Every structure is written in structure tokens, then in C-alpha cells.
C-alpha positions as semicolon CSV with decimal commas, in nm:
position;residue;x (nm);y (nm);z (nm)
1;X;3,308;-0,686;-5,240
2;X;3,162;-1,036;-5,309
3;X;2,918;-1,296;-5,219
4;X;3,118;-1,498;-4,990
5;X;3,449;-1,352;-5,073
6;X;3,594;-1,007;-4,972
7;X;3,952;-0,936;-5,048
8;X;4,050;-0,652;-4,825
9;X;4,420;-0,559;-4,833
10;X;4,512;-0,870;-4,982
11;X;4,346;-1,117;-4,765
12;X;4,091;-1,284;-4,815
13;X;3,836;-1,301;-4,545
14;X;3,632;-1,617;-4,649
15;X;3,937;-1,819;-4,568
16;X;3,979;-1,683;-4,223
17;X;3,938;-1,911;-3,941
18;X;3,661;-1,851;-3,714
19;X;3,770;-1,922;-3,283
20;X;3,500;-2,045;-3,069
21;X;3,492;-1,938;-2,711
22;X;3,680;-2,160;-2,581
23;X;3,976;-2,141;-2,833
24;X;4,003;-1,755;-2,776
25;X;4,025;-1,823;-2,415
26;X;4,273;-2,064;-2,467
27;X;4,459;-1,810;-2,688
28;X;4,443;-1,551;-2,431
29;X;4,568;-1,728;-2,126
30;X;4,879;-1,806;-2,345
31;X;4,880;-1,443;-2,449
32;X;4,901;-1,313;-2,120
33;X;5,172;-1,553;-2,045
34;X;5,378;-1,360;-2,300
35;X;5,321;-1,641;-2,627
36;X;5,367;-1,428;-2,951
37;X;5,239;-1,702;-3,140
38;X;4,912;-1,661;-2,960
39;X;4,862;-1,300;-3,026
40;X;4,902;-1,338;-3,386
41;X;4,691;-1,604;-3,364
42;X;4,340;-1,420;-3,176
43;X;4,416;-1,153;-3,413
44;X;4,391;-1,343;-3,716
45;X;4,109;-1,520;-3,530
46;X;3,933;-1,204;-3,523
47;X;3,944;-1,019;-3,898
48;X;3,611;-1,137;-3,948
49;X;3,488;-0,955;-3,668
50;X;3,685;-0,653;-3,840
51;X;3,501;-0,673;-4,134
52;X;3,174;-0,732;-3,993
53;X;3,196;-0,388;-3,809
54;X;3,346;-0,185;-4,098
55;X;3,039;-0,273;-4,291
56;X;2,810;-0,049;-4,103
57;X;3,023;0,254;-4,213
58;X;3,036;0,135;-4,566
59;X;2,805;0,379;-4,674
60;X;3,035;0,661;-4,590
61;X;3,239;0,609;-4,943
62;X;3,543;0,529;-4,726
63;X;3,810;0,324;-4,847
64;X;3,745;-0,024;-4,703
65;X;4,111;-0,099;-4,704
66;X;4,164;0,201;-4,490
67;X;3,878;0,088;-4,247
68;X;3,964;-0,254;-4,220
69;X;4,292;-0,131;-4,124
70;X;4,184;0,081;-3,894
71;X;3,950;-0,149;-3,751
72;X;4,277;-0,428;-3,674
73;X;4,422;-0,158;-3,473
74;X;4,126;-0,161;-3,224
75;X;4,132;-0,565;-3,225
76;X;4,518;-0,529;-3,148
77;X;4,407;-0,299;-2,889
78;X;4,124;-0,500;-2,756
79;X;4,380;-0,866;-2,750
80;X;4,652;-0,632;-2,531
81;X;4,404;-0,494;-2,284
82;X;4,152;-0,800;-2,242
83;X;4,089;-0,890;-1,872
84;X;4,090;-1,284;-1,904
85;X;3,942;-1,231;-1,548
86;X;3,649;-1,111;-1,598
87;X;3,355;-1,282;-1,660
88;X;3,305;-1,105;-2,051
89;X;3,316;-1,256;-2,369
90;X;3,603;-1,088;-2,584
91;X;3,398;-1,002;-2,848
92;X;3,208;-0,792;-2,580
93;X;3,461;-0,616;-2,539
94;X;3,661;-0,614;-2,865
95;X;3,334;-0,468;-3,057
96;X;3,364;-0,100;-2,873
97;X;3,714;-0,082;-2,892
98;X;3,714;-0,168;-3,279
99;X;3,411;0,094;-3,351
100;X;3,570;0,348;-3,123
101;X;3,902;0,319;-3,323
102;X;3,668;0,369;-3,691
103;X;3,506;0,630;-3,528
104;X;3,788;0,822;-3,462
105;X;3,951;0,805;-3,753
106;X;3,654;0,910;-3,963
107;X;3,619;1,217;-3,704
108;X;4,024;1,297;-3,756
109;X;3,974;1,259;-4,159
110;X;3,637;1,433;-4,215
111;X;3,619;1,668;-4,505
112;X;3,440;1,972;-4,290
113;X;3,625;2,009;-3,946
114;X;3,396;2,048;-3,660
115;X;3,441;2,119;-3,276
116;X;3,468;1,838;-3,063
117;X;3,198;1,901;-2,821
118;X;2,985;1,903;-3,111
119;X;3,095;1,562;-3,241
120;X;3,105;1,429;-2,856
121;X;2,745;1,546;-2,840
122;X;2,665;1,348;-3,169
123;X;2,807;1,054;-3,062
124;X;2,632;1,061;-2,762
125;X;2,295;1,130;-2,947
126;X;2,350;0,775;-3,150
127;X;2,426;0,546;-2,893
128;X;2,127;0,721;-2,728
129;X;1,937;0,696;-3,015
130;X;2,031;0,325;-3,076
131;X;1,956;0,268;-2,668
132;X;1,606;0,440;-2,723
133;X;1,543;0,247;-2,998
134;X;1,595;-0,092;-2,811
135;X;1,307;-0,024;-2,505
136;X;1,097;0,198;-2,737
137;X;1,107;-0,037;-3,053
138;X;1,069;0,199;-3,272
139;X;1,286;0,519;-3,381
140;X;1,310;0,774;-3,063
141;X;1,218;1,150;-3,192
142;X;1,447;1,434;-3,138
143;X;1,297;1,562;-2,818
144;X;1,327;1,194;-2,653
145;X;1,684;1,142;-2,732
146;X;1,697;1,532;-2,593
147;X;1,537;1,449;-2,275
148;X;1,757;1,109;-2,239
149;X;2,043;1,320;-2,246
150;X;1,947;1,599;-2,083
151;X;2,032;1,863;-2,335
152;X;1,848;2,141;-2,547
153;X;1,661;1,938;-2,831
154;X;1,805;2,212;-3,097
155;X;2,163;2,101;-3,041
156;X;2,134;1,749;-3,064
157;X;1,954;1,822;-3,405
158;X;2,241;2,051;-3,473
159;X;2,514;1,783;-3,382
160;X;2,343;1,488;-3,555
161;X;2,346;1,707;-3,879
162;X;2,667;1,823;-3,839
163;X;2,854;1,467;-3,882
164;X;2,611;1,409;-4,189
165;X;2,914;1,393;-4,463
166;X;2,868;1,635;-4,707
167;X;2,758;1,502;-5,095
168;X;2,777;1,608;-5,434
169;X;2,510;1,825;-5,586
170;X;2,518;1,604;-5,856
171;X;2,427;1,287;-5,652
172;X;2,127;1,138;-5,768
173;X;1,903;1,091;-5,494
174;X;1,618;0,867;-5,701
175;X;1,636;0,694;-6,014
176;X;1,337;0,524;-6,192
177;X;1,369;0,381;-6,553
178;X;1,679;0,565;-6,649
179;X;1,571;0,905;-6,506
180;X;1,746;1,061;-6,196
181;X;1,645;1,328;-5,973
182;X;1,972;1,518;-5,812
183;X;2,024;1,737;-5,557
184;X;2,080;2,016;-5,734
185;X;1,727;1,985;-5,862
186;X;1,601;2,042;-5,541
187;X;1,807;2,374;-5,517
188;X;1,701;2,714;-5,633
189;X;1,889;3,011;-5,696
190;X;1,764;3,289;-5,443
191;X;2,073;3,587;-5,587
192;X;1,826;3,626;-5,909
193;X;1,556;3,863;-5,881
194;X;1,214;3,755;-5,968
195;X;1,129;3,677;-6,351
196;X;0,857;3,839;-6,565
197;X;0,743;3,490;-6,553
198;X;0,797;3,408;-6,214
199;X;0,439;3,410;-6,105
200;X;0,327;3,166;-6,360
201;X;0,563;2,940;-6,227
202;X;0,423;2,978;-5,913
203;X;0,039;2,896;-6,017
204;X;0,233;2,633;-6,213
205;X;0,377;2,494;-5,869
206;X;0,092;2,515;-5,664
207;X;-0,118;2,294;-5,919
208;X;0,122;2,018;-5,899
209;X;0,120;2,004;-5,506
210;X;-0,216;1,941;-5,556
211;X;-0,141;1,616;-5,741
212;X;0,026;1,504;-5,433
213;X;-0,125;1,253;-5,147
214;X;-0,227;1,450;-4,834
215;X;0,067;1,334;-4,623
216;X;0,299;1,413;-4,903
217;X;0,174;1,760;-4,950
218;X;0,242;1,797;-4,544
219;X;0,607;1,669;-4,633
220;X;0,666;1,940;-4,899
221;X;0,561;2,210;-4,728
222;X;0,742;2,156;-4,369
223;X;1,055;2,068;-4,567
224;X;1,086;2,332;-4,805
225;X;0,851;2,628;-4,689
226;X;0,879;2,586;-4,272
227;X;1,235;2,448;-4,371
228;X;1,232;2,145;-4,111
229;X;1,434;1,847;-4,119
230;X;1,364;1,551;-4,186
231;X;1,380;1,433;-3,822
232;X;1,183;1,715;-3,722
233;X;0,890;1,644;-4,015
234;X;0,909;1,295;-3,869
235;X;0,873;1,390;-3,504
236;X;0,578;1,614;-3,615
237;X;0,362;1,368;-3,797
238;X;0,441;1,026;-3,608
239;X;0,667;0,799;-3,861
240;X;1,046;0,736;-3,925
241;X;1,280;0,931;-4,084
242;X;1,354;0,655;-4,358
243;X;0,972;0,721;-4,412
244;X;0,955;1,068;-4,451
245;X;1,285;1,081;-4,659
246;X;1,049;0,796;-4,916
247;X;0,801;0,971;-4,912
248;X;0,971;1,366;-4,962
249;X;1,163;1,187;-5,280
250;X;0,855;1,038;-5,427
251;X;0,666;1,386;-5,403
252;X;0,950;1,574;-5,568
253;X;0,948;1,301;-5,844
254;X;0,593;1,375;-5,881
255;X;0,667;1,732;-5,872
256;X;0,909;1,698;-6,123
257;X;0,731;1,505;-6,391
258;X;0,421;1,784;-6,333
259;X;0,626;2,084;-6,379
């Protein structure tokens, strides 16, 4: 990926021509009228719209190729179905059909199979989330995306984690000058039986949670000793998730540096 250029299967997307409104209408009459030409034409129109929607699942360490491919298999979708007589600009209607056609294939190709209902409810809990978000301005907590859809608050915490994709224990989750913290450094290994030195460890522990701020102390202990997530910590004590997941990795740092 570059500034202003991204080659994706060979093509690159800078060079695409962008339709206005009235060109894809243009190109769509003639498309229903059975003109080829036109097709290819909206759909080559469109790529940009691809690639715009592909980035928001970038972070998944998909293949963008694979995406982007995916992604012009919704737009073809989207050109064949469009009702030129509605009153609905296509990219209304393309968007849903190209994120719907991602979304499945991520759900078909996920490492860790899970049930459908449970992905169904997931899916629902995002756009409910993202809906919530919109009137609320601000980040809707578990129990009001719960009561929007009208289900138990446990398994809509349940189904949002279950889509989380799974990660290396060796993926560093904060980096300052050179230094990483992992994940596996946040694991411990319950099959050993306590050490001779075990309880100096402890004392050792409970010193440097006393360096920490107030709020981060709160953090640490809901996270690791009431074993909350993060949603639920941020529920509790009033801020976003992106918050408390700051603030959790700049306590363990601290922890880390202490111990």
C-alpha cells in the first residue's frame, strides 16, 4: 500500500476513473437494456469504492488481493440487481452488498469455526453498536446494545468476542524505545504449584500496583483478578474501550518495568 497508489491484483487504483451520478445512471439505463460495454464499464467505475470498503477490514491480516476480490463480486452483484427505479443512489446500495460479500467470506475462512447463530448475533451486535453510536455519540455499553436488541447482555458479550480473530502469543501488544511487551507476558502458568518464593513475588506485585494511577489500579484488578473484559471494565467505570485497552497496556508496562 501507498500514498496515492495501491496496486491490488495488478491494477492500479489511482488510475481508476471516478463516475459521477449522473454517468452511473447513464451506465445503468444502458445496462439494463442489455449493453455489455456498460457493465464493464460501472464496474470499473466502481473499484475505488472496492477498495475504500476493504480498508476497514485491513486490520484483520487478510490478504488484500483476496478482499478486493471478494469485494468486486458484491459490486458485480450490486450492478445486476440495481433498481434504476428507485429513487437510491447506487452507492447506497452497492456499499451493503460489497461489505456483506467481505463479511461472508471472512466468516467462511475464519481460523476457529463458530455456530452461525453466534456469528448472526455478532453481526447484529455491530451494526447495533455502530447505530447506537450514531444517536448516542459516543460508544453504546454492552447492556445498551443488549437492550437494543433485545437479548441477554452475556451473549452479545459472548458473540462479539467470539469473532475477535485469534493472535499470536508472541504479538507485541506495546512497544516503546525498542522494548515490547507481548502477550505471552501477560500469561501465567497456573499447572505449576506454588514456589518457595512465590509469596515474595506476591509482596513484590502488590508494591508495584501501588505505583499505578488510581484508575489504572481499578483496570488491573477488574481485568485480571474479577477477570472482566475490556467492554465490561469500560461499561463499569464510564469510558471507551479504546480507553481502557490504553490505559490496561500502560499499567502493565509500568508493571513490568517495576517487577
Amino acid at each position: 500500500m501507498y500514498h496515492n497508489k495501491v496496486v491490488i491484483c495488478g491494477v492500479n487504483t489511482a488510475k481508476l476513473k471516478v463516475l459521477t451520478e449522473d454517468e452511473k445512471q447513464a451506465l445503468m439505463q444502458r445496462v439494463r437494456a442489455g449493453d455489455t460495454e456498460a457493465r464493464r464499464e460501472m464496474i470499473c467505475g466502481n473499484l475505488r469504492l472496492v477498495l475504500s470498503i476493504i480498508q476497514r477490514f485491513s486490520g484483520r491480516r487478510e490478504n488484500l488481493d483476496d478482499l478486493f476480490q471478494v469485494g468486486c463480486i458484491g459490486l458485480i452483484k450490486a450492478v445486476d440487481n440495481f433498481d434504476i427505479t428507485k429513487e437510491v443512489m447506487f452507492s447506497t446500495y452497492a456499499v451493503p452488498m460489497i461489505v456483506g460479500e467481505v463479511r461472508r467470506y471472512l466468516r467462511d475462512n475464519a481460523a476457529i469455526r463458530i455456530s452461525r447463530s453466534v456469528r448472526d448475533l455478532a453481526y447484529r451486535a455491530l451494526g447495533a453498536r455502530e447505530e447506537l453510536s450514531s444517536t448516542l455519540n459516543r460508544d453504546p455499553t454492552p447492556d445498551e446494545i443488549a437492550r437494543h436488541l433485545e437479548v441477554p447482555r452475556e451473549q452479545v458479550v459472548n458473540a462479539l468476542e467470539a469473532i475477535i480473530e485469534p493472535i499470536s502469543l508472541y504479538e507485541p501488544v506495546y512497544t516503546e524505545n525498542g522494548d515490547s511487551l507481548y502477550v505471552i507476558d501477560q500469561l501465567s502458568d497456573q499447572s505449576r504449584g506454588a514456589s518457595d518464593d512465590s509469596w515474595l513475588e506476591n509482596i513484590a506485585l502488590r508494591e508495584a500496583v501501588r505505583t499505578l494511577t488510581p484508575r489504572e489500579q481499578t483496570i488491573i484488578k477488574l481485568r485480571y483478578y474479577k477477570d472482566k473484559t475490556q467492554m465490561e471494565i469500560a461499561s463499569e467505570i464510564g469510558i471507551s474501550q479504546a480507553q481502557v485497552s490504553r490505559l490496561e497496556k500502560a499499567a502493565l508496562e509500568k508493571l513490568r518495568r517495576q517487577l
